[in-house]
PDB file of C-alpha atoms and ligand atoms in Angstrom:
ATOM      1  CA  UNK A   1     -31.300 -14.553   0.284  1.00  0.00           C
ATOM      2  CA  UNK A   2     -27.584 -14.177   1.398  1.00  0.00           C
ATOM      3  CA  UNK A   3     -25.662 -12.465  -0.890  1.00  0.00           C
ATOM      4  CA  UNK A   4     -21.732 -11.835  -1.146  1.00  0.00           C
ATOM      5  CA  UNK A   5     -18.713  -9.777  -1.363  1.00  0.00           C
ATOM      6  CA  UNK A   6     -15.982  -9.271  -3.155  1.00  0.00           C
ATOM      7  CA  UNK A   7     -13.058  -7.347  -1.958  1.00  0.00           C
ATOM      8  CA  UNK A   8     -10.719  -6.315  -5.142  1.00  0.00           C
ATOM      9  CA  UNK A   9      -7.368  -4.648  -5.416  1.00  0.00           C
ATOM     10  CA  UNK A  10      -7.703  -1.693  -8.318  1.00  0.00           C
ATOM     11  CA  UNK A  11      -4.223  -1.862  -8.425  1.00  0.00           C
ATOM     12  CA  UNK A  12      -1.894   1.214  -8.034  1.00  0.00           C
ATOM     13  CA  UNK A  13      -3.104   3.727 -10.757  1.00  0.00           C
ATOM     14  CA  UNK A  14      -3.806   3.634 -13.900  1.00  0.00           C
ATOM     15  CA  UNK A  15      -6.670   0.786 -15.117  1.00  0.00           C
ATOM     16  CA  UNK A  16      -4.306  -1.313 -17.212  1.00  0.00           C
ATOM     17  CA  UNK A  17      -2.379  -2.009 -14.070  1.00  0.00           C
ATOM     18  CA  UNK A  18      -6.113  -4.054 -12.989  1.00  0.00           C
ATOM     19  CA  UNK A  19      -6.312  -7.932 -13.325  1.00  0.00           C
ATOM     20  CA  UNK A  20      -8.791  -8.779 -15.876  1.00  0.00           C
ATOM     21  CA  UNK A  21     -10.604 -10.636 -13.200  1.00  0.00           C
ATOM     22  CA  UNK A  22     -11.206  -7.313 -11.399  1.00  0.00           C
ATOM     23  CA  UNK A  23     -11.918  -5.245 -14.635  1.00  0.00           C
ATOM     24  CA  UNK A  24     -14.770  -8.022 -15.386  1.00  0.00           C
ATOM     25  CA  UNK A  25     -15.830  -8.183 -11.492  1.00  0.00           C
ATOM     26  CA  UNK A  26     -16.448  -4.281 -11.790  1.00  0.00           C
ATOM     27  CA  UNK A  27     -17.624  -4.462 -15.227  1.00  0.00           C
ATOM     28  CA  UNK A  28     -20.352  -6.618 -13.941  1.00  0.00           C
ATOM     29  CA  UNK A  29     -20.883  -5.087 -10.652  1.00  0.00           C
ATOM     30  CA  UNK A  30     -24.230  -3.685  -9.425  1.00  0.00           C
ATOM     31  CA  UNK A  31     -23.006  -2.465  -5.504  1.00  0.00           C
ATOM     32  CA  UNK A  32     -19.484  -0.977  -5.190  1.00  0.00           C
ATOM     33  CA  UNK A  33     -18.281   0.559  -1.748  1.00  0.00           C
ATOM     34  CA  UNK A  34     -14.741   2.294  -1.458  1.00  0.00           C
ATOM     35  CA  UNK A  35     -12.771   5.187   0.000  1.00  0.00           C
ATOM     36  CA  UNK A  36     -14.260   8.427  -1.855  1.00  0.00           C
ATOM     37  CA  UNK A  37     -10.764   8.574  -3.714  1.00  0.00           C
ATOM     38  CA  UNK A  38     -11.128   4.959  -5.446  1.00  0.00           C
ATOM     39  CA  UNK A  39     -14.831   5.471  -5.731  1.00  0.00           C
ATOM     40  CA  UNK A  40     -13.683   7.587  -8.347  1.00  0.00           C
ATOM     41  CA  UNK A  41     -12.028   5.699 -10.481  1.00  0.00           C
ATOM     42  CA  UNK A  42     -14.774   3.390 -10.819  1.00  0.00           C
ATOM     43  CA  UNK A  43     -17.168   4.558 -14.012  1.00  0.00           C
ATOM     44  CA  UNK A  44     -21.003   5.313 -12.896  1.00  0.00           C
ATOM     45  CA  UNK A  45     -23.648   3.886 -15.148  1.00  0.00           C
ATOM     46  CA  UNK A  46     -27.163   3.378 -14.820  1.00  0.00           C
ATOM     47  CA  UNK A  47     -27.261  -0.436 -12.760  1.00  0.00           C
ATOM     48  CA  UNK A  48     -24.620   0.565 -10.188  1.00  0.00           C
ATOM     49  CA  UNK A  49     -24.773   2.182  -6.796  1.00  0.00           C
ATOM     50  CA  UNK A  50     -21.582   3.708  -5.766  1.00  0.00           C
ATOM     51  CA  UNK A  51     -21.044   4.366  -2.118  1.00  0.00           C
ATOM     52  CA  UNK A  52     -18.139   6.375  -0.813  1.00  0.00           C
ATOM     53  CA  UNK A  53     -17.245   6.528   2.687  1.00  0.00           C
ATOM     54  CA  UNK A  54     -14.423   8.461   4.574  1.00  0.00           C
ATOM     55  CA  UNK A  55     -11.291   6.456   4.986  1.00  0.00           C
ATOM     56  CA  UNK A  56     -11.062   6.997   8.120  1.00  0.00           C
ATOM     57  CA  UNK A  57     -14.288   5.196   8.528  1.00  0.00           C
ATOM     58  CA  UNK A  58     -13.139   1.489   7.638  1.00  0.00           C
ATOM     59  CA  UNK A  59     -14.816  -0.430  10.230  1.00  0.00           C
ATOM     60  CA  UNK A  60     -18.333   1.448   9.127  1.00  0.00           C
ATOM     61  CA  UNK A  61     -17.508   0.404   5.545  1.00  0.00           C
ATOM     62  CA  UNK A  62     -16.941  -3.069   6.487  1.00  0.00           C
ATOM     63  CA  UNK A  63     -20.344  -2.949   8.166  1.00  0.00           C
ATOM     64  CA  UNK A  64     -21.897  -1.302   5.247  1.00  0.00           C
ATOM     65  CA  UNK A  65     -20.588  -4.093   3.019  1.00  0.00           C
ATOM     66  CA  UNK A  66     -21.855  -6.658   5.011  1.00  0.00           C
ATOM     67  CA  UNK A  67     -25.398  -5.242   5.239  1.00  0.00           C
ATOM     68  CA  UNK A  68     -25.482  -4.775   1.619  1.00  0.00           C
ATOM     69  CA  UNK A  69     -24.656  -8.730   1.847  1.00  0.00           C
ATOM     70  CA  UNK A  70     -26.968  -9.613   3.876  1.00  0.00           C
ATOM     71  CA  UNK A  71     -29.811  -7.621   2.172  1.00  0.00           C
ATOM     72  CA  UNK A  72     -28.939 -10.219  -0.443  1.00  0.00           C
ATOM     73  CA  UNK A  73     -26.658  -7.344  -2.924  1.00  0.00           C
ATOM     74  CA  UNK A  74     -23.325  -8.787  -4.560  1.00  0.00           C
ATOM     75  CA  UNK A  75     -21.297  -6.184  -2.853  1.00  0.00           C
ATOM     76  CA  UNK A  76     -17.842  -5.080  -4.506  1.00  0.00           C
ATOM     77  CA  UNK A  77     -15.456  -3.473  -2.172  1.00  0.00           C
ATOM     78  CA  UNK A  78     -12.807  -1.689  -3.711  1.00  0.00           C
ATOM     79  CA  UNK A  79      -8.884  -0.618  -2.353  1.00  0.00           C
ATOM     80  CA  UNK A  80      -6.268   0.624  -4.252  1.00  0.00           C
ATOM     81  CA  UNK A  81      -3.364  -1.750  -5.004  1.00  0.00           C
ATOM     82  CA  UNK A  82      -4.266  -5.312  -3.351  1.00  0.00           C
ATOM     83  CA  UNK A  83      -6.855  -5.575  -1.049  1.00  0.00           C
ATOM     84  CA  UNK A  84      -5.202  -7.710   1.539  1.00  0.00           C
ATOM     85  CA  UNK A  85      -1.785  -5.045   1.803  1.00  0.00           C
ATOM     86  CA  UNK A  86      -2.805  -2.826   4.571  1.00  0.00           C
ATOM     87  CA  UNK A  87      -6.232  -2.259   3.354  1.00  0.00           C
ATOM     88  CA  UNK A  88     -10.120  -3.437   3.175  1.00  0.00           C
ATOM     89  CA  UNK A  89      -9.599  -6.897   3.334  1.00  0.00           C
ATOM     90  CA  UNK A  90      -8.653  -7.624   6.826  1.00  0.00           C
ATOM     91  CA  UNK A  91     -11.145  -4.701   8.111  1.00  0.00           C
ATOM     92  CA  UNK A  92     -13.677  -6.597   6.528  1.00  0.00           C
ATOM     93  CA  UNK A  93     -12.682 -10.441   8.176  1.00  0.00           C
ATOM     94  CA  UNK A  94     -11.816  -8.648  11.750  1.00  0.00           C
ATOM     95  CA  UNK A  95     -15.376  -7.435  11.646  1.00  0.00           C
ATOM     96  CA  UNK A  96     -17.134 -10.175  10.598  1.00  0.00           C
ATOM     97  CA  UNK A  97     -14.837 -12.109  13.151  1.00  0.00           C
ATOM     98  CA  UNK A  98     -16.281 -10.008  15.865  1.00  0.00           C
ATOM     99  CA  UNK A  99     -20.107 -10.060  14.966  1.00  0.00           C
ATOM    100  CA  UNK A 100     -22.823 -12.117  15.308  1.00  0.00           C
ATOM    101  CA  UNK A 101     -22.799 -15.740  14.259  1.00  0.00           C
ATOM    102  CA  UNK A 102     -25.437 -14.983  10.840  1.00  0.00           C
ATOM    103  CA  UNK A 103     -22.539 -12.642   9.493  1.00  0.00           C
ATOM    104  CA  UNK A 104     -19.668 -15.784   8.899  1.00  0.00           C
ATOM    105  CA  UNK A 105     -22.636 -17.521   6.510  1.00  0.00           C
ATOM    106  CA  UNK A 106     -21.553 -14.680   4.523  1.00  0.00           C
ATOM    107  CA  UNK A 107     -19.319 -15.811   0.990  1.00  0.00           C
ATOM    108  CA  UNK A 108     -16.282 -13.563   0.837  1.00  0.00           C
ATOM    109  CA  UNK A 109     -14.311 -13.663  -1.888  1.00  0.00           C
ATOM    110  CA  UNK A 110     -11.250 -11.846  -2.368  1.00  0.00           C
ATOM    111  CA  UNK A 111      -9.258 -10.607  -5.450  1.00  0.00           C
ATOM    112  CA  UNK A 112      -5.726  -9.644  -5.542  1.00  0.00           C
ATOM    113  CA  UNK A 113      -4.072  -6.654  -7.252  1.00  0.00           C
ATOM    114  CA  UNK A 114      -1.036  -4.964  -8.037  1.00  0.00           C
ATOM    115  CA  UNK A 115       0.552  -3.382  -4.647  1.00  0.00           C
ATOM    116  CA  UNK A 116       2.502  -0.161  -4.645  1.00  0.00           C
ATOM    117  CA  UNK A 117       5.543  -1.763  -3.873  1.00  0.00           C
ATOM    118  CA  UNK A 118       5.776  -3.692  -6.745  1.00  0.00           C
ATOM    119  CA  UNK A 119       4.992  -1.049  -9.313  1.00  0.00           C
ATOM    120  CA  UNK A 120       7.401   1.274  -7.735  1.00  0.00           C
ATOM    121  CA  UNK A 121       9.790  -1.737  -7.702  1.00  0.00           C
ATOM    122  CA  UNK A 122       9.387  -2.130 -11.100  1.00  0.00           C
ATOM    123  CA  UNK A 123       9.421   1.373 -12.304  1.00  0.00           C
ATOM    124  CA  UNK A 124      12.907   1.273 -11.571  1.00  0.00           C
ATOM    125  CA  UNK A 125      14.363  -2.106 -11.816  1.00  0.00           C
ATOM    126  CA  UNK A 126      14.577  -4.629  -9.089  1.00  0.00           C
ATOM    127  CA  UNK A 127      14.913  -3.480  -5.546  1.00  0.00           C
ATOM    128  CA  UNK A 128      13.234  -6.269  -4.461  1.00  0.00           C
ATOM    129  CA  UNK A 129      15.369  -8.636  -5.830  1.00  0.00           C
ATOM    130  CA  UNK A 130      16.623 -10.252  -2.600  1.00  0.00           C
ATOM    131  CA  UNK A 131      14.846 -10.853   1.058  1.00  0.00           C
ATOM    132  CA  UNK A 132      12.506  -7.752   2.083  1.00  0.00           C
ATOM    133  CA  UNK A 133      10.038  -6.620   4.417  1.00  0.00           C
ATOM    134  CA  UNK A 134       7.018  -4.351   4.414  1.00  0.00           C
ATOM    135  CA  UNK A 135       5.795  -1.882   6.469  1.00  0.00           C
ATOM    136  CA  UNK A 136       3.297   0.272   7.566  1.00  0.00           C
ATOM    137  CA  UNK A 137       4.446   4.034   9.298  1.00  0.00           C
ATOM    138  CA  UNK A 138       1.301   4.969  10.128  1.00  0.00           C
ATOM    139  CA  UNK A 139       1.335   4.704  13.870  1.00  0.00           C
ATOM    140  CA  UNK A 140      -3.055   5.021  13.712  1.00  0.00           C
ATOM    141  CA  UNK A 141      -3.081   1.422  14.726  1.00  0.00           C
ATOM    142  CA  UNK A 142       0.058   0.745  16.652  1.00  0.00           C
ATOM    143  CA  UNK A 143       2.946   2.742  19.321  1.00  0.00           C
ATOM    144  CA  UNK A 144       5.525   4.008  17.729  1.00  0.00           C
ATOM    145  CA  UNK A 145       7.942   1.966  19.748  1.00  0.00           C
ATOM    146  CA  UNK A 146       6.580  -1.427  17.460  1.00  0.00           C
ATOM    147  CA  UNK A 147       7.481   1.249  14.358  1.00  0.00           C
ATOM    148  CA  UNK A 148      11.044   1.657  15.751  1.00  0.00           C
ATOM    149  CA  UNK A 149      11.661  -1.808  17.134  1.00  0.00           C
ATOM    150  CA  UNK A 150      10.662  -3.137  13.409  1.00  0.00           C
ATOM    151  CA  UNK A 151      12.720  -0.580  11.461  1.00  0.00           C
ATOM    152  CA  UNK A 152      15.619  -1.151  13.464  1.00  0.00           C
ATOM    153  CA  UNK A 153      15.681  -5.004  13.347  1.00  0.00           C
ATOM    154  CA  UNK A 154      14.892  -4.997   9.459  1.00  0.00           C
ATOM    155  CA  UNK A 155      17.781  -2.691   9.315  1.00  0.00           C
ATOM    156  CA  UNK A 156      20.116  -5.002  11.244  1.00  0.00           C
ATOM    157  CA  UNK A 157      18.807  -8.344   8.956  1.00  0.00           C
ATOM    158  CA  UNK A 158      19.579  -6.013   5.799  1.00  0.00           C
ATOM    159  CA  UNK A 159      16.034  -6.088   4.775  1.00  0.00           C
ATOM    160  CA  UNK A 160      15.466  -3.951   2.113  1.00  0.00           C
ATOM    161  CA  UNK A 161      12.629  -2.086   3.538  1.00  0.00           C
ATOM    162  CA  UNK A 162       9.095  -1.310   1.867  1.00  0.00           C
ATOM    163  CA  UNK A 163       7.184   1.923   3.593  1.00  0.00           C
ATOM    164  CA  UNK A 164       3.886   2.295   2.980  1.00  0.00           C
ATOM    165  CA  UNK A 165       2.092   5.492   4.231  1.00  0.00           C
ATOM    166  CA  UNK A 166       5.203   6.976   5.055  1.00  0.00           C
ATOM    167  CA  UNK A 167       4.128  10.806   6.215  1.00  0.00           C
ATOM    168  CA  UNK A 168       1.074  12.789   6.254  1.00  0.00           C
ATOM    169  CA  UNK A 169       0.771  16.413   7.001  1.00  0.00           C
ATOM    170  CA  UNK A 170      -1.044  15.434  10.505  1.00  0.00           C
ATOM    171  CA  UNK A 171       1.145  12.548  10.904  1.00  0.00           C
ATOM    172  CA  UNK A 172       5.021  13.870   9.871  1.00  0.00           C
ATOM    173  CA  UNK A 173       7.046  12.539  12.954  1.00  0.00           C
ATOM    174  CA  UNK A 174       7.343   8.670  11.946  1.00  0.00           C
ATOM    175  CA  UNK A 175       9.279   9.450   8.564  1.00  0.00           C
ATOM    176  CA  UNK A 176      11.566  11.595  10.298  1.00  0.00           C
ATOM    177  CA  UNK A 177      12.619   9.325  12.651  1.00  0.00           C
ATOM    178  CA  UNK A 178      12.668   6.677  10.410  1.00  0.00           C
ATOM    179  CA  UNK A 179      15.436   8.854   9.006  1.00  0.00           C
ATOM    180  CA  UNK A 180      17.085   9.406  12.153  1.00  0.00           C
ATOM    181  CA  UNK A 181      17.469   6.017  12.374  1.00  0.00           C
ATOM    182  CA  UNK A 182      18.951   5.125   8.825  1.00  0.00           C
ATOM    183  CA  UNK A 183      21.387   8.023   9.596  1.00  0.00           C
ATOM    184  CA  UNK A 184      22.366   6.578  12.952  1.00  0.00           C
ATOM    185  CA  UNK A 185      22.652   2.709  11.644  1.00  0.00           C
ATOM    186  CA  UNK A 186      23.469   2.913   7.680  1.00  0.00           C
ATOM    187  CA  UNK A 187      25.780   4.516   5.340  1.00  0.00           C
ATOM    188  CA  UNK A 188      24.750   7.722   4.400  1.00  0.00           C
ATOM    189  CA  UNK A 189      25.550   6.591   0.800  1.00  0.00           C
ATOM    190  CA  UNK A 190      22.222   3.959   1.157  1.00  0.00           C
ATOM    191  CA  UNK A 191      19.826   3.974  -1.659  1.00  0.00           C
ATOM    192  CA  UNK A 192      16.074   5.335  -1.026  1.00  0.00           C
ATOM    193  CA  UNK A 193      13.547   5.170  -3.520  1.00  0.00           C
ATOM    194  CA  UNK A 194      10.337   7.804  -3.498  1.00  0.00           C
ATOM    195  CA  UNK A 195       7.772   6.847  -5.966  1.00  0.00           C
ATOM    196  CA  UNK A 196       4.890   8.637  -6.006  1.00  0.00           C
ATOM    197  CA  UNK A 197       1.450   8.021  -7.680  1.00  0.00           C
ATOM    198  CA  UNK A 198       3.171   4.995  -9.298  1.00  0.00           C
ATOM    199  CA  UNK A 199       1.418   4.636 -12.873  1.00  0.00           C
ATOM    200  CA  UNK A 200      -0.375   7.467 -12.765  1.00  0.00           C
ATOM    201  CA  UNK A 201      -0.135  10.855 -14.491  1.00  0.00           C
ATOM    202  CA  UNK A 202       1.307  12.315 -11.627  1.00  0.00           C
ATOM    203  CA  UNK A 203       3.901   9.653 -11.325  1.00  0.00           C
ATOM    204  CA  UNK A 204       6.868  11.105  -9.858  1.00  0.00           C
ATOM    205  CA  UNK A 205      10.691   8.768  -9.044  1.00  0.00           C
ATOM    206  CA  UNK A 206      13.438   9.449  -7.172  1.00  0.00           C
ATOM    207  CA  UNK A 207      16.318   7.656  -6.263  1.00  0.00           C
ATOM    208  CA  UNK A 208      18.515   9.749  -3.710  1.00  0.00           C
ATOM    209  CA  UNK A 209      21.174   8.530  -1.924  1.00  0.00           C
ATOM    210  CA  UNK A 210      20.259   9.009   2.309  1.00  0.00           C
ATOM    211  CA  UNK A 211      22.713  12.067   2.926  1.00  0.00           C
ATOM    212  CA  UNK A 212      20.436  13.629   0.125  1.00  0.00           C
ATOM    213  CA  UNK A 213      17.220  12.174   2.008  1.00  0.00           C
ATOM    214  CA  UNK A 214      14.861  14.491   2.915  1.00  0.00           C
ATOM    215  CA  UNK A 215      11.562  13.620   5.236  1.00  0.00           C
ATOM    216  CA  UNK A 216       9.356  16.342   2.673  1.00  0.00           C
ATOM    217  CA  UNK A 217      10.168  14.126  -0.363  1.00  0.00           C
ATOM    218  CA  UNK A 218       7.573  11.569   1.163  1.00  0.00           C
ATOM    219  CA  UNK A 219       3.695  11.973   1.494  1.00  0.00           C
ATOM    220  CA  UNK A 220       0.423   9.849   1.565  1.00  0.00           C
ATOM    221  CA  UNK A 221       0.878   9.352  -2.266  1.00  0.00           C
ATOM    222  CA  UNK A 222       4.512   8.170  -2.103  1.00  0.00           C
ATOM    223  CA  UNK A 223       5.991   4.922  -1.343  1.00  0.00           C
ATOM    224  CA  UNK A 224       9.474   4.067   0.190  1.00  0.00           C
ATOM    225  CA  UNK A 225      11.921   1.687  -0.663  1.00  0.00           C
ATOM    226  CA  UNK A 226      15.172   1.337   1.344  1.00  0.00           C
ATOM    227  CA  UNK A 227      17.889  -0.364  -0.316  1.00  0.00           C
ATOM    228  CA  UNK A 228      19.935  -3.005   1.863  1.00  0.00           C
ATOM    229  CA  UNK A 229      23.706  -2.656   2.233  1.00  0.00           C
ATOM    230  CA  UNK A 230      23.590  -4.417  -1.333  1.00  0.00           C
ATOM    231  CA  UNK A 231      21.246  -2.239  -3.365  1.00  0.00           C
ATOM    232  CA  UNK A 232      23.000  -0.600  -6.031  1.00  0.00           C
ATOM    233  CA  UNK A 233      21.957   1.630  -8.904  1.00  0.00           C
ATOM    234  CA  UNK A 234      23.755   1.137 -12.265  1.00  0.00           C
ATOM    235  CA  UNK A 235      23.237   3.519 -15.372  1.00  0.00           C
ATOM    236  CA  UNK A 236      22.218   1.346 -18.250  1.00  0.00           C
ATOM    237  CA  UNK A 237      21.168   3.042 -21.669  1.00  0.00           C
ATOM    238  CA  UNK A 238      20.902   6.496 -19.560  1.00  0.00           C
ATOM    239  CA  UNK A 239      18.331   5.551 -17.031  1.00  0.00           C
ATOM    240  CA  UNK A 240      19.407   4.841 -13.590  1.00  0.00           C
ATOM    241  CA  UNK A 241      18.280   1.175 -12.352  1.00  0.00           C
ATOM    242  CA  UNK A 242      18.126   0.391  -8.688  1.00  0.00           C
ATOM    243  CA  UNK A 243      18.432  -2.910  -8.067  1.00  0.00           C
ATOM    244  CA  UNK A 244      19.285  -6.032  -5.196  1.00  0.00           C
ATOM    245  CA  UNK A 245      21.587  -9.104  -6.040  1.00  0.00           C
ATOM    246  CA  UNK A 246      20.120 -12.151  -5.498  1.00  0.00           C
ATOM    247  CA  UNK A 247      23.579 -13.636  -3.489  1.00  0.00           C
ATOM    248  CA  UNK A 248      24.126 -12.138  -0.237  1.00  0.00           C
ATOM    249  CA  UNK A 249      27.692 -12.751   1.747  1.00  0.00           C
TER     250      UNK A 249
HETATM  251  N1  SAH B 301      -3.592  -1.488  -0.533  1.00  0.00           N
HETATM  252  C1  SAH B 301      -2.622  -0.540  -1.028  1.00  0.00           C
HETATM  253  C2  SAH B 301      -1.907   0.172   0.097  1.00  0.00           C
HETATM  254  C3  SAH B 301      -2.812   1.072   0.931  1.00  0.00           C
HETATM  255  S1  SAH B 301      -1.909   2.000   2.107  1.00  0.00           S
HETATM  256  C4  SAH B 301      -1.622  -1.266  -1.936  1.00  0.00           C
HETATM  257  O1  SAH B 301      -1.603  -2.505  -1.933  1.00  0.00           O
HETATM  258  O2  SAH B 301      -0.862  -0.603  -2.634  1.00  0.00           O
HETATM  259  C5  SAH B 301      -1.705   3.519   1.209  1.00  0.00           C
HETATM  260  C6  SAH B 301      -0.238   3.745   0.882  1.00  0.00           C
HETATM  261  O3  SAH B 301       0.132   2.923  -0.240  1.00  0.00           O
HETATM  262  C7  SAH B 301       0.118   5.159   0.450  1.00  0.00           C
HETATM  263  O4  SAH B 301       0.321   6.029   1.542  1.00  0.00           O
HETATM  264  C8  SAH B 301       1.402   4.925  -0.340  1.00  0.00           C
HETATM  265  O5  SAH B 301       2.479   4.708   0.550  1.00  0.00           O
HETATM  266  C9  SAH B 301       1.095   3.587  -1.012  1.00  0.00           C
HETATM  267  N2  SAH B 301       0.557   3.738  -2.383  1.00  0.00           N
HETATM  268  C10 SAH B 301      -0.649   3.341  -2.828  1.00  0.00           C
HETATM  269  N3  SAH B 301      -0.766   3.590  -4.158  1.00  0.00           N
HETATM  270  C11 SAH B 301       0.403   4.133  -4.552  1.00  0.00           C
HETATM  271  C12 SAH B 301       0.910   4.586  -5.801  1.00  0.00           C
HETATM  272  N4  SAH B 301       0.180   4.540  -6.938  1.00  0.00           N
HETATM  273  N5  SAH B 301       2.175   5.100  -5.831  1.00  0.00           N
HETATM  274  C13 SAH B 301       2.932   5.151  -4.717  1.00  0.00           C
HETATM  275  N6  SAH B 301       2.499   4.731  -3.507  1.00  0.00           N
HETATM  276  C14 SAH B 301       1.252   4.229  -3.426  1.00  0.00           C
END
């Protein structure tokens, strides 16, 4: 019997931030395969087999998942925030889309979820109000010269910018360039937003202006919103909102 999988965003933290489609997909789950990190935020009980994997290993889980499948399992696989936002969901359709022919029988479904970018967005107010762009620093998958090429065109279209994965104690050069650049191409009173671990307890925003900007306030848990030449933070009620018009000139 073939069976099937589901790939589900977890959303970025805490489990109120889930789709109720998602909460009832897990709920109801008896196979769930994930990253070791959002293994754990999935409760064990007696019916369901939890496998973590390294996240490094993505391809492997992929494979995993689809042997589960074809074993005839209902296989869950879990990322954090939406599936399809530089995580399991493509991993999972370019490996199927390189194997044999018995694997594409296989029903995928896939679930979204609430990406980091929009609960950082709206932690502090609209950033995203106007045109933007997303994109990935982690040069694990492509040169940095793509990185550079991308940041500097966004920068010239007056994107606001969206960074996932911005730096990583192995990986610190991409941020800091990435700063290099906003010093050499914006004004230095530009809005930058870190949010880290977006509803989560250890939920931590900044907004600092980019003279302020420094490549250590960004990790693996934070994510990165440039402002365009627009963006502007107003003090409403005492809280600073960061925010994009709509009309651009
Ligand atoms: N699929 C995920 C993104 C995976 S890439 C999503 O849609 O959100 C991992 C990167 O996402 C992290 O390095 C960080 O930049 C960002 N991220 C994920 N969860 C986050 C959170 N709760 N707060 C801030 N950034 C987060």
């Amino acid at each position: 019997m073939k069976g099937k999988i589901t790939i589900v965003g977890l959303g970025p933290g805490n489990k109120s931030m889930m789709t109720q489609e998602v909460v009832n997909v897990i709920d109801n789950a008896t196979d769930i395969i994930g990253y070791s990190t959002y293994i754990k935020r999935i409760k064990p009980s007696k019916n369901l087999n939890l496998y973590s994997s390294d996240n490094r290993d993505e391809p492997q889980r992929a494979k995993d998942a689809i042997n589960l499948a074809l074993e005839g399992k209902n296989v869950v696989v879990i990322s954090s925030g939406d599936p399809g936002v530089f995580a399991m969901a493509s991993v999972v359709f370019e490996t199927i889309d390189n194997g044999p022919d018995l694997w594409h029988e296989i029903d995928i479904v896939v679930l979204p979820g609430v990406t980091a970018m929009l609960a950082a967005a709206a932690r502090v107010g609209a950033p995203l109000g106007h045109d933007f762009c997303a994109i990935n620093l982690s040069n694990n998958l492509k040169p940095w010269h793509l990185i550079e090429k991308r940041i500097r065109l966004s920068i010239e279209c007056d994107f606001v910018i969206a960074l996932y994965n911005p730096r990583s104690k192995s990986r610190p050069n991409e941020f800091r360039k990435t700063l290099d650049i906003l010093r050499e191409t914006c004004d230095d009173n530009r809005y930058i937003l870190f949010a880290k671990s977006v509803f989560s307890d250890e939920e931590n925003i900044n907004i600092i202006q980019l003279k302020n900007a420094k490549e250590d306030m960004a990790d693996m848990q934070t994510l990165v919103i440039i402002g365009s030449s627009l963006s502007k933070v107003i003090i409403r009620n005492k809280q600073d909102f960061f925010y994009t018009p709509r009309v651009s000139i």
